[in-house]
């Protein structure tokens, strides 16, 4: 298939998805943001929209929890039955934040290609959620089955981690339903001081290596080339690992 035909097919998919989401009650602003984020994810991951997300009708219902198909959800000006919010955090604080936002009714539906938690919140009957994170460096064979009896359901994975969710109704009963919900956080990025400290340490070590090489060779360009080589060398295995994980997760 030519690139022109592929682009046309993707455009038709987004047009159909946007129209269906509006029918199901999402306001125009939310639809534009959602479709734009999904299109960016597809551009980053490759493949076709149909392969990545499935048929438009099924995917639209997945994006709008509670839409059973009998009648479209009524749309209200500037409001909707479902809030959508995407955010990211480093591994030092993600579990703590997932617990906090889960108590505010945010349900993680997936983790996108950029490592962001894609969350929905039902405005009609918001429920509390709880989460756990598992290390999956050697795959997740048997992990889902082992956690399922306790009510845990996979909600996303990225690089070496997998996240699971379950409604707090299992332990709290009716108390798990929220009577009021706070406003959606204005922030989308939550990076801890420990994360910045780690970045600083790595940057210092990299700079020190470059300076050492430059002093040894008596040439600043040599030190710069050494640092560039280290960065390029580190990027290759990381890119390879991410590609392998994506291929593994997309296998039937």
CSV table of N, CA and C in Angstrom, one decimal, residues 8-75:
chain,number,residue,atom,x,y,z
A,8,UNK,N,-4.4,8.3,3.7
A,8,UNK,CA,-5.9,8.5,3.5
A,8,UNK,C,-6.7,7.6,4.4
A,9,UNK,N,-6.2,6.3,4.5
A,9,UNK,CA,-6.9,5.4,5.4
A,9,UNK,C,-6.9,5.8,6.8
A,10,UNK,N,-5.8,6.3,7.3
A,10,UNK,CA,-5.7,6.8,8.7
A,10,UNK,C,-6.6,8.0,8.9
A,11,UNK,N,-6.6,8.9,7.9
A,11,UNK,CA,-7.4,10.1,8.0
A,11,UNK,C,-8.9,9.7,8.1
A,12,UNK,N,-9.3,8.7,7.3
A,12,UNK,CA,-10.7,8.3,7.4
A,12,UNK,C,-11.0,7.7,8.7
A,13,UNK,N,-10.1,6.9,9.3
A,13,UNK,CA,-10.3,6.3,10.6
A,13,UNK,C,-10.5,7.4,11.6
A,14,UNK,N,-9.6,8.4,11.6
A,14,UNK,CA,-9.8,9.5,12.6
A,14,UNK,C,-11.1,10.2,12.5
A,15,UNK,N,-11.5,10.4,11.2
A,15,UNK,CA,-12.8,11.1,11.0
A,15,UNK,C,-13.9,10.3,11.5
A,16,UNK,N,-13.9,9.0,11.3
A,16,UNK,CA,-15.0,8.1,11.7
A,16,UNK,C,-15.0,8.0,13.3
A,17,UNK,N,-13.8,7.9,13.9
A,17,UNK,CA,-13.7,7.9,15.3
A,17,UNK,C,-14.2,9.1,16.0
A,18,UNK,N,-13.8,10.3,15.4
A,18,UNK,CA,-14.2,11.5,16.0
A,18,UNK,C,-15.7,11.7,15.9
A,19,UNK,N,-16.3,11.3,14.8
A,19,UNK,CA,-17.8,11.4,14.7
A,19,UNK,C,-18.5,10.5,15.7
A,20,UNK,N,-17.9,9.3,15.8
A,20,UNK,CA,-18.6,8.3,16.8
A,20,UNK,C,-18.5,8.8,18.2
A,21,UNK,N,-17.3,9.3,18.6
A,21,UNK,CA,-17.1,9.8,19.9
A,21,UNK,C,-18.1,11.0,20.2
A,22,UNK,N,-18.3,11.8,19.3
A,22,UNK,CA,-19.3,12.9,19.5
A,22,UNK,C,-20.7,12.4,19.6
A,23,UNK,N,-21.0,11.3,18.9
A,23,UNK,CA,-22.3,10.7,19.0
A,23,UNK,C,-22.5,10.1,20.4
A,24,UNK,N,-21.4,9.6,21.0
A,24,UNK,CA,-21.4,8.9,22.3
A,24,UNK,C,-21.4,9.9,23.5
A,25,UNK,N,-21.3,11.2,23.1
A,25,UNK,CA,-21.4,12.2,24.2
A,25,UNK,C,-20.2,13.0,24.5
A,26,UNK,N,-19.1,12.7,23.9
A,26,UNK,CA,-17.9,13.5,24.3
A,26,UNK,C,-18.0,14.9,23.6
A,27,UNK,N,-17.7,16.0,24.3
A,27,UNK,CA,-17.7,17.3,23.7
A,27,UNK,C,-16.6,17.4,22.6
A,28,UNK,N,-16.8,18.4,21.7
A,28,UNK,CA,-15.9,18.5,20.6
A,28,UNK,C,-14.4,18.7,21.0
A,29,UNK,N,-14.2,19.5,22.1
A,29,UNK,CA,-12.9,19.8,22.6
A,29,UNK,C,-12.2,18.5,23.0
A,30,UNK,N,-12.9,17.7,23.7
A,30,UNK,CA,-12.3,16.4,24.2
A,30,UNK,C,-12.0,15.5,23.0
A,31,UNK,N,-12.9,15.5,22.0
A,31,UNK,CA,-12.7,14.6,20.9
A,31,UNK,C,-11.5,15.0,20.1
A,32,UNK,N,-11.3,16.4,19.9
A,32,UNK,CA,-10.1,16.8,19.2
A,32,UNK,C,-8.8,16.4,19.9
A,33,UNK,N,-8.8,16.6,21.2
A,33,UNK,CA,-7.6,16.3,22.0
A,33,UNK,C,-7.3,14.8,21.9
A,34,UNK,N,-8.4,14.0,22.1
A,34,UNK,CA,-8.2,12.5,22.1
A,34,UNK,C,-7.7,12.0,20.8
A,35,UNK,N,-8.3,12.5,19.7
A,35,UNK,CA,-7.9,12.0,18.4
A,35,UNK,C,-6.5,12.4,18.0
A,36,UNK,N,-6.1,13.7,18.4
A,36,UNK,CA,-4.8,14.2,18.2
A,36,UNK,C,-3.7,13.3,18.9
A,37,UNK,N,-4.0,13.0,20.2
A,37,UNK,CA,-3.1,12.2,21.0
A,37,UNK,C,-3.0,10.8,20.4
A,38,UNK,N,-4.1,10.2,19.9
A,38,UNK,CA,-4.0,8.9,19.4
A,38,UNK,C,-3.3,8.9,18.0
A,39,UNK,N,-3.5,9.9,17.2
A,39,UNK,CA,-2.7,10.0,16.0
A,39,UNK,C,-1.2,10.2,16.2
A,40,UNK,N,-0.9,10.9,17.2
A,40,UNK,CA,0.6,11.1,17.6
A,40,UNK,C,1.2,9.8,18.0
A,41,UNK,N,0.4,9.0,18.8
A,41,UNK,CA,0.9,7.7,19.3
A,41,UNK,C,1.1,6.8,18.1
A,42,UNK,N,0.1,6.8,17.2
A,42,UNK,CA,0.2,5.9,16.0
A,42,UNK,C,1.4,6.3,15.1
A,43,UNK,N,1.7,7.6,15.0
A,43,UNK,CA,2.8,8.0,14.2
A,43,UNK,C,4.1,7.6,14.8
A,44,UNK,N,4.1,7.6,16.2
A,44,UNK,CA,5.3,7.1,16.9
A,44,UNK,C,5.5,5.6,16.9
A,45,UNK,N,4.4,4.9,16.9
A,45,UNK,CA,4.5,3.4,17.0
A,45,UNK,C,4.6,2.7,15.6
A,46,UNK,N,4.1,3.4,14.6
A,46,UNK,CA,4.0,2.7,13.3
A,46,UNK,C,2.8,1.9,13.2
A,47,UNK,N,2.6,1.2,12.0
A,47,UNK,CA,1.5,0.4,11.8
A,47,UNK,C,0.3,1.2,11.3
A,48,UNK,N,-0.9,0.5,11.3
A,48,UNK,CA,-2.1,1.2,10.8
A,48,UNK,C,-3.0,1.4,12.0
A,49,UNK,N,-4.0,2.3,11.9
A,49,UNK,CA,-4.9,2.6,13.0
A,49,UNK,C,-5.7,1.4,13.3
A,50,UNK,N,-6.2,0.7,12.3
A,50,UNK,CA,-7.0,-0.5,12.5
A,50,UNK,C,-6.3,-1.6,13.2
A,51,UNK,N,-5.0,-1.8,12.9
A,51,UNK,CA,-4.2,-2.8,13.5
A,51,UNK,C,-3.9,-2.4,15.0
A,52,UNK,N,-3.7,-1.2,15.2
A,52,UNK,CA,-3.3,-0.7,16.6
A,52,UNK,C,-4.4,-0.6,17.5
A,53,UNK,N,-5.6,-0.1,17.0
A,53,UNK,CA,-6.7,0.2,17.9
A,53,UNK,C,-7.9,-0.7,17.7
A,54,UNK,N,-8.0,-1.4,16.6
A,54,UNK,CA,-9.2,-2.2,16.3
A,54,UNK,C,-10.2,-1.4,15.5
A,55,UNK,N,-11.4,-2.1,15.3
A,55,UNK,CA,-12.5,-1.4,14.5
A,55,UNK,C,-12.9,-0.1,15.2
A,56,UNK,N,-13.3,0.9,14.5
A,56,UNK,CA,-13.7,2.2,15.0
A,56,UNK,C,-14.8,2.0,16.1
A,57,UNK,N,-15.8,1.3,15.7
A,57,UNK,CA,-17.0,1.2,16.6
A,57,UNK,C,-16.6,0.6,18.0
A,58,UNK,N,-15.8,-0.5,18.0
A,58,UNK,CA,-15.4,-1.1,19.3
A,58,UNK,C,-14.5,-0.1,20.1
A,59,UNK,N,-13.5,0.5,19.4
A,59,UNK,CA,-12.6,1.4,20.0
A,59,UNK,C,-13.3,2.6,20.6
A,60,UNK,N,-14.3,3.1,19.9
A,60,UNK,CA,-15.0,4.3,20.4
A,60,UNK,C,-15.7,3.9,21.7
A,61,UNK,N,-16.3,2.7,21.8
A,61,UNK,CA,-17.0,2.3,23.0
A,61,UNK,C,-16.0,2.1,24.2
A,62,UNK,N,-14.8,1.7,23.8
A,62,UNK,CA,-13.8,1.5,24.8
A,62,UNK,C,-13.3,2.8,25.4
A,63,UNK,N,-13.3,3.9,24.6
A,63,UNK,CA,-12.9,5.2,25.0
A,63,UNK,C,-14.0,5.9,25.8
A,64,UNK,N,-15.3,5.4,25.7
A,64,UNK,CA,-16.4,6.0,26.4
A,64,UNK,C,-17.0,5.0,27.3
A,65,UNK,N,-16.5,4.7,28.5
A,65,UNK,CA,-17.1,3.6,29.3
A,65,UNK,C,-18.6,3.9,29.6
A,66,UNK,N,-19.4,2.9,29.6
A,66,UNK,CA,-20.8,3.0,29.9
A,66,UNK,C,-21.7,3.2,28.7
A,67,UNK,N,-21.0,3.4,27.5
A,67,UNK,CA,-21.8,3.4,26.3
A,67,UNK,C,-22.2,2.0,25.9
A,68,UNK,N,-23.4,1.6,26.0
A,68,UNK,CA,-23.8,0.2,25.8
A,68,UNK,C,-24.3,0.0,24.3
A,69,UNK,N,-24.6,1.1,23.7
A,69,UNK,CA,-25.0,1.0,22.3
A,69,UNK,C,-26.4,1.2,22.0
A,70,UNK,N,-27.3,1.2,23.0
A,70,UNK,CA,-28.7,1.4,22.7
A,70,UNK,C,-29.0,2.8,22.3
A,71,UNK,N,-28.4,3.8,23.0
A,71,UNK,CA,-28.6,5.2,22.6
A,71,UNK,C,-27.3,5.9,22.9
A,72,UNK,N,-27.0,6.9,22.1
A,72,UNK,CA,-25.8,7.7,22.4
A,72,UNK,C,-25.9,8.5,23.7
A,73,UNK,N,-24.8,8.7,24.4
A,73,UNK,CA,-24.9,9.5,25.6
A,73,UNK,C,-25.2,10.9,25.3
A,74,UNK,N,-26.0,11.6,26.1
A,74,UNK,CA,-26.4,13.0,25.8
A,74,UNK,C,-25.2,13.9,26.0
A,75,UNK,N,-24.9,14.7,25.1
A,75,UNK,CA,-23.8,15.7,25.2
A,75,UNK,C,-24.3,16.9,25.8
